[in-house]
Amino acid sequence: LKSSHWRRGIALFYDKKYEAAAAQFEAYHSFDNVDRENGIWRFLCVYKARGAAAARETLLKYEKDDREPFPVIYRLFEGSLTTQQLQDEFAARELTPTQRMQQSFYIDLYVGLFEDVEGRPETALPALKRAAAANTWAPRAGYGPHYMWQVGRLHRDLLTARKEQP
Protein backbone atom coordinates (compact mmCIF):
# COMPACT_ATOMS: atom_id res chain seq x y z
CA LEU A 1 0.00 0.00 0.00
CA LYS A 2 2.97 2.35 0.45
CA SER A 3 2.99 3.46 -3.19
CA SER A 4 -0.54 4.89 -2.98
CA HIS A 5 0.13 7.15 0.02
CA TRP A 6 0.83 10.63 -1.40
CA ARG A 7 -0.06 12.11 2.01
CA ARG A 8 2.93 10.27 3.48
CA GLY A 9 5.18 12.14 1.06
CA ILE A 10 3.77 15.49 2.19
CA ALA A 11 4.26 14.51 5.84
CA LEU A 12 7.88 13.58 5.12
CA PHE A 13 8.37 16.91 3.33
CA TYR A 14 7.20 18.87 6.37
CA ASP A 15 9.36 16.65 8.58
CA LYS A 16 12.31 17.82 6.42
CA LYS A 17 13.05 14.29 5.23
CA TYR A 18 13.31 15.45 1.65
CA GLU A 19 15.03 12.42 0.09
CA ALA A 20 12.52 10.03 1.70
CA ALA A 21 9.67 12.29 0.59
CA ALA A 22 10.99 12.37 -2.99
CA ALA A 23 11.18 8.56 -2.94
CA GLN A 24 7.58 8.40 -1.73
CA PHE A 25 6.43 10.58 -4.63
CA GLU A 26 8.44 8.43 -7.06
CA ALA A 27 6.64 5.38 -5.70
CA TYR A 28 3.30 7.16 -6.10
CA HIS A 29 4.18 7.94 -9.72
CA SER A 30 4.27 4.18 -10.38
CA PHE A 31 0.77 4.01 -8.85
CA ASP A 32 -0.66 7.09 -10.69
CA ASN A 33 1.38 8.41 -13.62
CA VAL A 34 -1.11 11.12 -14.59
CA ASP A 35 -1.29 13.28 -11.45
CA ARG A 36 1.11 16.20 -11.97
CA GLU A 37 0.45 17.39 -8.42
CA ASN A 38 2.59 14.43 -7.34
CA GLY A 39 5.38 15.57 -9.66
CA ILE A 40 5.23 19.06 -8.19
CA TRP A 41 5.70 17.70 -4.68
CA ARG A 42 8.59 15.55 -5.82
CA PHE A 43 10.14 18.65 -7.42
CA LEU A 44 9.82 20.54 -4.12
CA CYS A 45 11.48 17.67 -2.24
CA VAL A 46 14.37 17.32 -4.68
CA TYR A 47 14.81 21.10 -4.71
CA LYS A 48 15.13 21.12 -0.92
CA ALA A 49 17.48 18.10 -0.91
CA ARG A 50 19.68 18.77 -3.94
CA GLY A 51 18.86 22.18 -5.40
CA ALA A 52 17.01 23.72 -8.35
CA ALA A 53 19.09 22.16 -11.13
CA ALA A 54 18.57 18.62 -9.83
CA ALA A 55 14.85 19.27 -9.31
CA ARG A 56 14.40 20.42 -12.92
CA GLU A 57 16.65 17.72 -14.40
CA THR A 58 14.74 14.94 -12.63
CA LEU A 59 11.23 16.36 -12.97
CA LEU A 60 8.77 13.53 -13.54
CA LYS A 61 7.49 13.19 -17.11
CA TYR A 62 3.83 12.88 -18.00
CA GLU A 63 2.32 11.71 -21.28
CA LYS A 64 -1.40 11.88 -20.48
CA ASP A 65 -3.52 14.93 -19.74
CA ASP A 66 -4.17 15.84 -16.12
CA ARG A 67 -6.99 17.81 -14.55
CA GLU A 68 -6.89 21.58 -14.87
CA PRO A 69 -5.00 23.69 -13.94
CA PHE A 70 -2.12 21.25 -13.38
CA PRO A 71 -0.71 21.15 -16.92
CA VAL A 72 -0.08 24.90 -16.84
CA ILE A 73 1.15 24.87 -13.23
CA TYR A 74 3.62 22.14 -14.19
CA ARG A 75 5.09 24.44 -16.82
CA LEU A 76 6.05 26.83 -13.99
CA PHE A 77 8.00 24.06 -12.27
CA GLU A 78 9.57 22.98 -15.59
CA GLY A 79 10.88 26.51 -15.96
CA SER A 80 9.00 27.25 -19.19
CA LEU A 81 6.68 29.83 -17.54
CA THR A 82 7.21 32.54 -14.98
CA THR A 83 4.80 33.08 -12.13
CA GLN A 84 3.47 36.19 -13.86
CA GLN A 85 2.98 34.35 -17.17
CA LEU A 86 1.10 31.59 -15.35
CA GLN A 87 -1.17 34.10 -13.65
CA ASP A 88 -1.74 35.99 -16.92
CA GLU A 89 -2.59 32.80 -18.77
CA PHE A 90 -5.02 31.78 -16.05
CA ALA A 91 -6.67 35.24 -15.98
CA ALA A 92 -7.30 35.01 -19.73
CA ARG A 93 -9.16 31.69 -19.49
CA GLU A 94 -12.90 31.58 -19.98
CA LEU A 95 -14.16 29.75 -16.91
CA THR A 96 -17.34 29.53 -14.91
CA PRO A 97 -17.15 31.18 -11.48
CA THR A 98 -16.91 27.73 -9.88
CA GLN A 99 -14.12 26.61 -12.19
CA ARG A 100 -12.24 29.86 -11.54
CA MET A 101 -12.52 29.40 -7.75
CA GLN A 102 -11.38 25.76 -7.94
CA GLN A 103 -8.47 26.40 -10.26
CA SER A 104 -7.36 29.61 -8.54
CA PHE A 105 -6.99 27.68 -5.30
CA TYR A 106 -4.44 25.34 -6.85
CA ILE A 107 -2.67 28.12 -8.71
CA ASP A 108 -2.32 30.21 -5.54
CA LEU A 109 -1.21 27.20 -3.48
CA TYR A 110 1.45 26.07 -5.93
CA VAL A 111 2.64 29.57 -6.83
CA GLY A 112 3.10 30.11 -3.09
CA LEU A 113 5.05 26.88 -2.66
CA PHE A 114 7.15 27.61 -5.76
CA GLU A 115 7.95 31.16 -4.71
CA ASP A 116 8.89 29.94 -1.23
CA VAL A 117 11.25 27.22 -2.46
CA GLU A 118 12.79 29.78 -4.82
CA GLY A 119 13.54 31.97 -1.80
CA ARG A 120 10.93 34.66 -2.40
CA PRO A 121 8.78 34.64 0.73
CA GLU A 122 7.52 38.16 -0.01
CA THR A 123 5.61 36.82 -3.04
CA ALA A 124 4.94 33.36 -1.59
CA LEU A 125 3.01 34.57 1.43
CA PRO A 126 0.29 36.56 -0.41
CA ALA A 127 -0.38 33.59 -2.71
CA LEU A 128 -0.60 31.21 0.24
CA LYS A 129 -2.90 33.62 2.06
CA ARG A 130 -5.23 33.66 -0.96
CA ALA A 131 -5.23 29.87 -1.09
CA ALA A 132 -5.65 29.36 2.66
CA ALA A 133 -7.96 32.20 3.63
CA ALA A 134 -9.53 33.94 0.64
CA ASN A 135 -10.60 30.87 -1.29
CA THR A 136 -14.01 29.66 -0.13
CA TRP A 137 -14.21 26.54 -2.30
CA ALA A 138 -11.26 24.54 -0.94
CA PRO A 139 -12.23 24.36 2.76
CA ARG A 140 -15.67 23.00 1.80
CA ALA A 141 -14.42 20.59 -0.84
CA GLY A 142 -13.98 16.94 -0.05
CA TYR A 143 -11.01 14.61 0.14
CA GLY A 144 -7.95 15.88 -1.78
CA PRO A 145 -8.86 19.56 -2.17
CA HIS A 146 -9.74 19.90 1.52
CA TYR A 147 -6.52 18.15 2.50
CA MET A 148 -4.51 20.46 0.25
CA TRP A 149 -6.30 23.47 1.76
CA GLN A 150 -5.02 22.29 5.15
CA VAL A 151 -1.52 21.97 3.66
CA GLY A 152 -1.82 25.55 2.35
CA ARG A 153 -2.82 26.78 5.81
CA LEU A 154 0.11 24.93 7.39
CA HIS A 155 2.61 26.33 4.90
CA ARG A 156 1.21 29.85 5.29
CA ASP A 157 1.56 29.59 9.06
CA LEU A 158 5.12 28.23 8.85
CA LEU A 159 6.12 30.98 6.44
CA THR A 160 4.50 33.63 8.65
CA ALA A 161 6.40 32.30 11.68
CA ARG A 162 9.70 32.36 9.77
CA LYS A 163 9.02 35.94 8.69
CA GLU A 164 8.36 37.01 12.28
CA GLN A 165 11.63 35.55 13.61
CA PRO A 166 14.43 38.09 14.04
Tab-separated table of N, CA, C and O in Angstrom, residues 5-90:
chain	number	residue	atom	x	y	z
A	5	HIS	N	0.269	6.176	-1.071
A	5	HIS	CA	0.127	7.151	0.015
A	5	HIS	C	0.859	8.467	-0.264
A	5	HIS	O	1.935	8.736	0.277
A	6	TRP	N	0.249	9.307	-1.097
A	6	TRP	CA	0.834	10.626	-1.396
A	6	TRP	C	0.880	11.496	-0.145
A	6	TRP	O	1.775	12.314	0.010
A	7	ARG	N	-0.066	11.310	0.770
A	7	ARG	CA	-0.064	12.113	2.006
A	7	ARG	C	1.183	11.826	2.839
A	7	ARG	O	1.688	12.718	3.523
A	8	ARG	N	1.693	10.614	2.777
A	8	ARG	CA	2.930	10.269	3.476
A	8	ARG	C	4.089	11.119	2.946
A	8	ARG	O	4.927	11.588	3.714
A	9	GLY	N	4.137	11.314	1.648
A	9	GLY	CA	5.180	12.145	1.058
A	9	GLY	C	5.122	13.574	1.555
A	9	GLY	O	6.152	14.191	1.856
A	10	ILE	N	3.930	14.120	1.679
A	10	ILE	CA	3.773	15.488	2.188
A	10	ILE	C	4.207	15.550	3.650
A	10	ILE	O	4.885	16.495	4.064
A	11	ALA	N	3.839	14.544	4.434
A	11	ALA	CA	4.261	14.512	5.839
A	11	ALA	C	5.782	14.457	5.948
A	11	ALA	O	6.380	15.173	6.765
A	12	LEU	N	6.416	13.651	5.119
A	12	LEU	CA	7.880	13.580	5.117
A	12	LEU	C	8.500	14.914	4.703
A	12	LEU	O	9.524	15.325	5.248
A	13	PHE	N	7.887	15.593	3.756
A	13	PHE	CA	8.373	16.906	3.325
A	13	PHE	C	8.383	17.872	4.510
A	13	PHE	O	9.374	18.547	4.765
A	14	TYR	N	7.280	17.939	5.243
A	14	TYR	CA	7.198	18.873	6.367
A	14	TYR	C	8.032	18.411	7.567
A	14	TYR	O	8.338	19.219	8.445
A	15	ASP	N	8.441	17.147	7.563
A	15	ASP	CA	9.358	16.650	8.580
A	15	ASP	C	10.816	16.850	8.134
A	15	ASP	O	11.740	16.392	8.803
A	16	LYS	N	10.993	17.504	6.997
A	16	LYS	CA	12.308	17.824	6.420
A	16	LYS	C	13.107	16.583	6.049
A	16	LYS	O	14.330	16.607	6.021
A	17	LYS	N	12.423	15.511	5.726
A	17	LYS	CA	13.048	14.287	5.234
A	17	LYS	C	12.851	14.262	3.717
A	17	LYS	O	12.078	13.469	3.181
A	18	TYR	N	13.562	15.170	3.060
A	18	TYR	CA	13.310	15.455	1.652
A	18	TYR	C	13.620	14.284	0.724
A	18	TYR	O	12.863	14.039	-0.224
A	19	GLU	N	14.702	13.566	0.954
A	19	GLU	CA	15.027	12.423	0.092
A	19	GLU	C	13.968	11.328	0.238
A	19	GLU	O	13.528	10.743	-0.746
A	20	ALA	N	13.557	11.043	1.469
A	20	ALA	CA	12.522	10.033	1.697
A	20	ALA	C	11.194	10.478	1.091
A	20	ALA	O	10.455	9.664	0.529
A	21	ALA	N	10.906	11.761	1.188
A	21	ALA	CA	9.675	12.287	0.590
A	21	ALA	C	9.715	12.154	-0.923
A	21	ALA	O	8.734	11.731	-1.546
A	22	ALA	N	10.851	12.505	-1.528
A	22	ALA	CA	10.992	12.372	-2.987
A	22	ALA	C	10.789	10.917	-3.401
A	22	ALA	O	10.104	10.640	-4.398
A	23	ALA	N	11.354	9.988	-2.641
A	23	ALA	CA	11.182	8.563	-2.944
A	23	ALA	C	9.717	8.153	-2.834
A	23	ALA	O	9.228	7.342	-3.635
A	24	GLN	N	9.001	8.707	-1.868
A	24	GLN	CA	7.577	8.402	-1.729
A	24	GLN	C	6.802	8.878	-2.958
A	24	GLN	O	5.942	8.171	-3.476
A	25	PHE	N	7.121	10.071	-3.444
A	25	PHE	CA	6.425	10.584	-4.628
A	25	PHE	C	6.819	9.807	-5.885
A	25	PHE	O	5.989	9.635	-6.789
A	26	GLU	N	8.049	9.303	-5.942
A	26	GLU	CA	8.441	8.434	-7.056
A	26	GLU	C	7.625	7.152	-7.027
A	26	GLU	O	7.155	6.673	-8.061
A	27	ALA	N	7.445	6.587	-5.843
A	27	ALA	CA	6.637	5.378	-5.703
A	27	ALA	C	5.196	5.650	-6.116
A	27	ALA	O	4.569	4.831	-6.797
A	28	TYR	N	4.678	6.814	-5.728
A	28	TYR	CA	3.300	7.155	-6.099
A	28	TYR	C	3.168	7.304	-7.611
A	28	TYR	O	2.137	6.957	-8.184
A	29	HIS	N	4.206	7.783	-8.259
A	29	HIS	CA	4.183	7.939	-9.718
A	29	HIS	C	3.976	6.582	-10.395
A	29	HIS	O	3.315	6.506	-11.434
A	30	SER	N	4.495	5.508	-9.811
A	30	SER	CA	4.270	4.177	-10.380
A	30	SER	C	2.821	3.727	-10.154
A	30	SER	O	2.307	2.888	-10.886
A	31	PHE	N	2.171	4.307	-9.161
A	31	PHE	CA	0.766	4.011	-8.853
A	31	PHE	C	-0.178	4.857	-9.713
A	31	PHE	O	-1.196	4.386	-10.190
A	32	ASP	N	0.162	6.153	-9.910
A	32	ASP	CA	-0.660	7.088	-10.687
A	32	ASP	C	0.281	7.980	-11.491
A	32	ASP	O	0.846	8.929	-10.970
A	33	ASN	N	0.438	7.665	-12.778
A	33	ASN	CA	1.380	8.405	-13.615
A	33	ASN	C	0.721	9.526	-14.421
A	33	ASN	O	1.257	9.954	-15.434
A	34	VAL	N	-0.418	10.011	-13.940
A	34	VAL	CA	-1.113	11.118	-14.595
A	34	VAL	C	-1.122	12.364	-13.711
A	34	VAL	O	-1.121	13.484	-14.212
A	35	ASP	N	-1.099	12.197	-12.414
A	35	ASP	CA	-1.295	13.284	-11.452
A	35	ASP	C	-0.043	14.157	-11.311
A	35	ASP	O	0.896	13.820	-10.591
A	36	ARG	N	-0.038	15.300	-12.007
A	36	ARG	CA	1.108	16.200	-11.966
A	36	ARG	C	1.318	16.833	-10.589
A	36	ARG	O	2.407	17.284	-10.276
A	37	GLU	N	0.298	16.866	-9.780
A	37	GLU	CA	0.447	17.388	-8.424
A	37	GLU	C	1.520	16.588	-7.682
A	37	GLU	O	2.331	17.147	-6.936
A	38	ASN	N	1.565	15.293	-7.908
A	38	ASN	CA	2.586	14.429	-7.340
A	38	ASN	C	3.978	14.852	-7.822
A	38	ASN	O	4.921	14.936	-7.040
A	39	GLY	N	4.097	15.137	-9.103
A	39	GLY	CA	5.377	15.568	-9.656
A	39	GLY	C	5.843	16.896	-9.096
A	39	GLY	O	7.041	17.122	-8.907
A	40	ILE	N	4.893	17.771	-8.803
A	40	ILE	CA	5.229	19.062	-8.194
A	40	ILE	C	5.822	18.833	-6.805
A	40	ILE	O	6.837	19.428	-6.450
A	41	TRP	N	5.190	17.970	-6.025
A	41	TRP	CA	5.700	17.700	-4.677
A	41	TRP	C	7.065	17.042	-4.728
A	41	TRP	O	7.950	17.356	-3.928
A	42	ARG	N	7.270	16.149	-5.687
A	42	ARG	CA	8.588	15.548	-5.817
A	42	ARG	C	9.620	16.622	-6.165
A	42	ARG	O	10.727	16.635	-5.628
A	43	PHE	N	9.260	17.527	-7.064
A	43	PHE	CA	10.141	18.646	-7.419
A	43	PHE	C	10.531	19.426	-6.164
A	43	PHE	O	11.705	19.731	-5.952
A	44	LEU	N	9.546	19.775	-5.339
A	44	LEU	CA	9.817	20.545	-4.119
A	44	LEU	C	10.785	19.792	-3.198
A	44	LEU	O	11.685	20.402	-2.611
A	45	CYS	N	10.608	18.482	-3.096
A	45	CYS	CA	11.484	17.670	-2.236
A	45	CYS	C	12.907	17.632	-2.781
A	45	CYS	O	13.871	17.821	-2.031
A	46	VAL	N	13.039	17.385	-4.073
A	46	VAL	CA	14.365	17.319	-4.681
A	46	VAL	C	15.036	18.686	-4.607
A	46	VAL	O	16.235	18.787	-4.332
A	47	TYR	N	14.267	19.741	-4.811
A	47	TYR	CA	14.812	21.098	-4.713
A	47	TYR	C	15.408	21.322	-3.324
A	47	TYR	O	16.523	21.821	-3.180
A	48	LYS	N	14.661	20.943	-2.298
A	48	LYS	CA	15.133	21.123	-0.919
A	48	LYS	C	16.351	20.243	-0.631
A	48	LYS	O	17.248	20.648	0.101
A	49	ALA	N	16.394	19.044	-1.195
A	49	ALA	CA	17.484	18.105	-0.914
A	49	ALA	C	18.731	18.380	-1.742
A	49	ALA	O	19.845	18.303	-1.227
A	50	ARG	N	18.526	18.719	-3.040
A	50	ARG	CA	19.676	18.773	-3.944
A	50	ARG	C	19.768	20.024	-4.793
A	50	ARG	O	20.689	20.159	-5.590
A	51	GLY	N	18.798	20.937	-4.671
A	51	GLY	CA	18.863	22.184	-5.402
A	51	GLY	C	17.991	22.231	-6.642
A	51	GLY	O	17.431	21.231	-7.082
A	52	ALA	N	17.900	23.449	-7.219
A	52	ALA	CA	17.012	23.718	-8.350
A	52	ALA	C	17.390	22.924	-9.593
A	52	ALA	O	16.516	22.386	-10.284
A	53	ALA	N	18.671	22.858	-9.905
A	53	ALA	CA	19.093	22.163	-11.128
A	53	ALA	C	18.688	20.690	-11.075
A	53	ALA	O	18.131	20.158	-12.048
A	54	ALA	N	18.942	20.029	-9.965
A	54	ALA	CA	18.569	18.619	-9.827
A	54	ALA	C	17.055	18.447	-9.895
A	54	ALA	O	16.562	17.484	-10.497
A	55	ALA	N	16.317	19.366	-9.292
A	55	ALA	CA	14.855	19.272	-9.312
A	55	ALA	C	14.324	19.366	-10.743
A	55	ALA	O	13.428	18.606	-11.127
A	56	ARG	N	14.875	20.272	-11.533
A	56	ARG	CA	14.400	20.422	-12.919
A	56	ARG	C	14.871	19.266	-13.798
A	56	ARG	O	14.130	18.794	-14.652
A	57	GLU	N	16.107	18.817	-13.584
A	57	GLU	CA	16.653	17.722	-14.396
A	57	GLU	C	15.903	16.418	-14.165
A	57	GLU	O	15.798	15.597	-15.077
A	58	THR	N	15.394	16.209	-12.964
A	58	THR	CA	14.744	14.941	-12.633
A	58	THR	C	13.227	15.069	-12.518
A	58	THR	O	12.580	14.174	-11.965
A	59	LEU	N	12.680	16.155	-13.023
A	59	LEU	CA	11.232	16.357	-12.968
A	59	LEU	C	10.523	15.181	-13.637
A	59	LEU	O	10.918	14.751	-14.732
A	60	LEU	N	9.518	14.655	-12.980
A	60	LEU	CA	8.773	13.528	-13.537
A	60	LEU	C	8.131	13.915	-14.862
A	60	LEU	O	7.687	15.050	-15.048
A	61	LYS	N	8.078	12.972	-15.782
A	61	LYS	CA	7.495	13.191	-17.110
A	61	LYS	C	6.086	12.614	-17.147
A	61	LYS	O	5.813	11.565	-16.566
A	62	TYR	N	5.216	13.309	-17.855
A	62	TYR	CA	3.830	12.882	-18.000
A	62	TYR	C	3.448	12.876	-19.471
A	62	TYR	O	3.783	13.805	-20.198
A	63	GLU	N	2.738	11.827	-19.891
A	63	GLU	CA	2.321	11.709	-21.277
A	63	GLU	C	0.824	11.914	-21.457
A	63	GLU	O	0.372	12.226	-22.544
A	64	LYS	N	0.055	11.740	-20.396
A	64	LYS	CA	-1.399	11.880	-20.476
A	64	LYS	C	-1.824	13.204	-19.861
A	64	LYS	O	-1.127	13.765	-19.015
A	65	ASP	N	-2.982	13.689	-20.284
A	65	ASP	CA	-3.519	14.930	-19.736
A	65	ASP	C	-3.929	14.744	-18.283
A	65	ASP	O	-4.356	13.662	-17.872
A	66	ASP	N	-3.794	15.804	-17.530
A	66	ASP	CA	-4.170	15.838	-16.122
A	66	ASP	C	-5.315	16.826	-15.979
A	66	ASP	O	-5.626	17.591	-16.896
A	67	ARG	N	-5.916	16.869	-14.804
A	67	ARG	CA	-6.994	17.815	-14.546
A	67	ARG	C	-6.440	19.240	-14.526
A	67	ARG	O	-5.280	19.460	-14.182
A	68	GLU	N	-7.279	20.169	-14.893
A	68	GLU	CA	-6.891	21.581	-14.868
A	68	GLU	C	-6.847	22.066	-13.436
A	68	GLU	O	-7.610	21.600	-12.612
A	69	PRO	N	-5.948	22.938	-13.113
A	69	PRO	CA	-5.001	23.687	-13.937
A	69	PRO	C	-3.590	23.101	-13.909
A	69	PRO	O	-2.617	23.801	-14.170
A	70	PHE	N	-3.449	21.803	-13.609
A	70	PHE	CA	-2.119	21.255	-13.378
A	70	PHE	C	-1.187	21.244	-14.584
A	70	PHE	O	0.020	21.438	-14.407
A	71	PRO	N	-1.669	21.055	-15.808
A	71	PRO	CA	-0.711	21.146	-16.922
A	71	PRO	C	0.004	22.505	-16.994
A	71	PRO	O	1.217	22.563	-17.184
A	72	VAL	N	-0.720	23.587	-16.772
A	72	VAL	CA	-0.075	24.905	-16.836
A	72	VAL	C	0.778	25.167	-15.593
A	72	VAL	O	1.849	25.772	-15.683
A	73	ILE	N	0.341	24.715	-14.441
A	73	ILE	CA	1.146	24.868	-13.227
A	73	ILE	C	2.470	24.119	-13.395
A	73	ILE	O	3.531	24.611	-12.994
A	74	TYR	N	2.405	22.938	-14.004
A	74	TYR	CA	3.616	22.141	-14.191
A	74	TYR	C	4.646	22.879	-15.047
A	74	TYR	O	5.845	22.725	-14.839
A	75	ARG	N	4.169	23.663	-15.981
A	75	ARG	CA	5.091	24.440	-16.824
A	75	ARG	C	5.896	25.431	-15.984
A	75	ARG	O	7.044	25.729	-16.305
A	76	LEU	N	5.315	25.948	-14.897
A	76	LEU	CA	6.054	26.827	-13.988
A	76	LEU	C	7.221	26.060	-13.369
A	76	LEU	O	8.350	26.551	-13.337
A	77	PHE	N	6.966	24.856	-12.916
A	77	PHE	CA	7.999	24.056	-12.273
A	77	PHE	C	9.038	23.553	-13.277
A	77	PHE	O	10.197	23.361	-12.923
A	78	GLU	N	8.623	23.353	-14.531
A	78	GLU	CA	9.574	22.981	-15.588
A	78	GLU	C	10.527	24.122	-15.915
A	78	GLU	O	11.596	23.904	-16.451
A	79	GLY	N	10.073	25.344	-15.638
A	79	GLY	CA	10.881	26.505	-15.965
A	79	GLY	C	10.507	27.132	-17.293
A	79	GLY	O	11.194	28.036	-17.771
A	80	SER	N	9.401	26.686	-17.900
A	80	SER	CA	8.998	27.247	-19.187
A	80	SER	C	7.997	28.392	-19.053
A	80	SER	O	7.620	29.000	-20.051
A	81	LEU	N	7.567	28.697	-17.833
A	81	LEU	CA	6.678	29.825	-17.545
A	81	LEU	C	7.162	30.519	-16.288
A	81	LEU	O	7.651	29.864	-15.372
A	82	THR	N	6.986	31.821	-16.231
A	82	THR	CA	7.214	32.543	-14.979
A	82	THR	C	5.904	32.563	-14.196
A	82	THR	O	4.833	32.268	-14.739
A	83	THR	N	6.006	32.946	-12.948
A	83	THR	CA	4.803	33.079	-12.129
A	83	THR	C	3.832	34.063	-12.766
A	83	THR	O	2.628	33.804	-12.833
A	84	GLN	N	4.332	35.175	-13.246
A	84	GLN	CA	3.470	36.186	-13.862
A	84	GLN	C	2.817	35.648	-15.130
A	84	GLN	O	1.630	35.872	-15.361
A	85	GLN	N	3.557	34.925	-15.955
A	85	GLN	CA	2.979	34.348	-17.170
A	85	GLN	C	1.887	33.336	-16.828
A	85	GLN	O	0.847	33.295	-17.488
A	86	LEU	N	2.114	32.542	-15.796
A	86	LEU	CA	1.103	31.590	-15.347
A	86	LEU	C	-0.165	32.320	-14.931
A	86	LEU	O	-1.271	31.972	-15.345
A	87	GLN	N	-0.011	33.353	-14.121
A	87	GLN	CA	-1.174	34.099	-13.650
A	87	GLN	C	-1.884	34.810	-14.798
A	87	GLN	O	-3.117	34.849	-14.833
A	88	ASP	N	-1.131	35.338	-15.756
A	88	ASP	CA	-1.739	35.993	-16.922
A	88	ASP	C	-2.512	34.989	-17.773
A	88	ASP	O	-3.621	35.280	-18.236
A	89	GLU	N	-1.920	33.827	-17.979
A	89	GLU	CA	-2.585	32.796	-18.771
A	89	GLU	C	-3.876	32.350	-18.092
A	89	GLU	O	-4.904	32.173	-18.738
A	90	PHE	N	-3.830	32.180	-16.789
A	90	PHE	CA	-5.024	31.783	-16.048
A	90	PHE	C	-6.094	32.871	-16.112
A	90	PHE	O	-7.270	32.582	-16.330
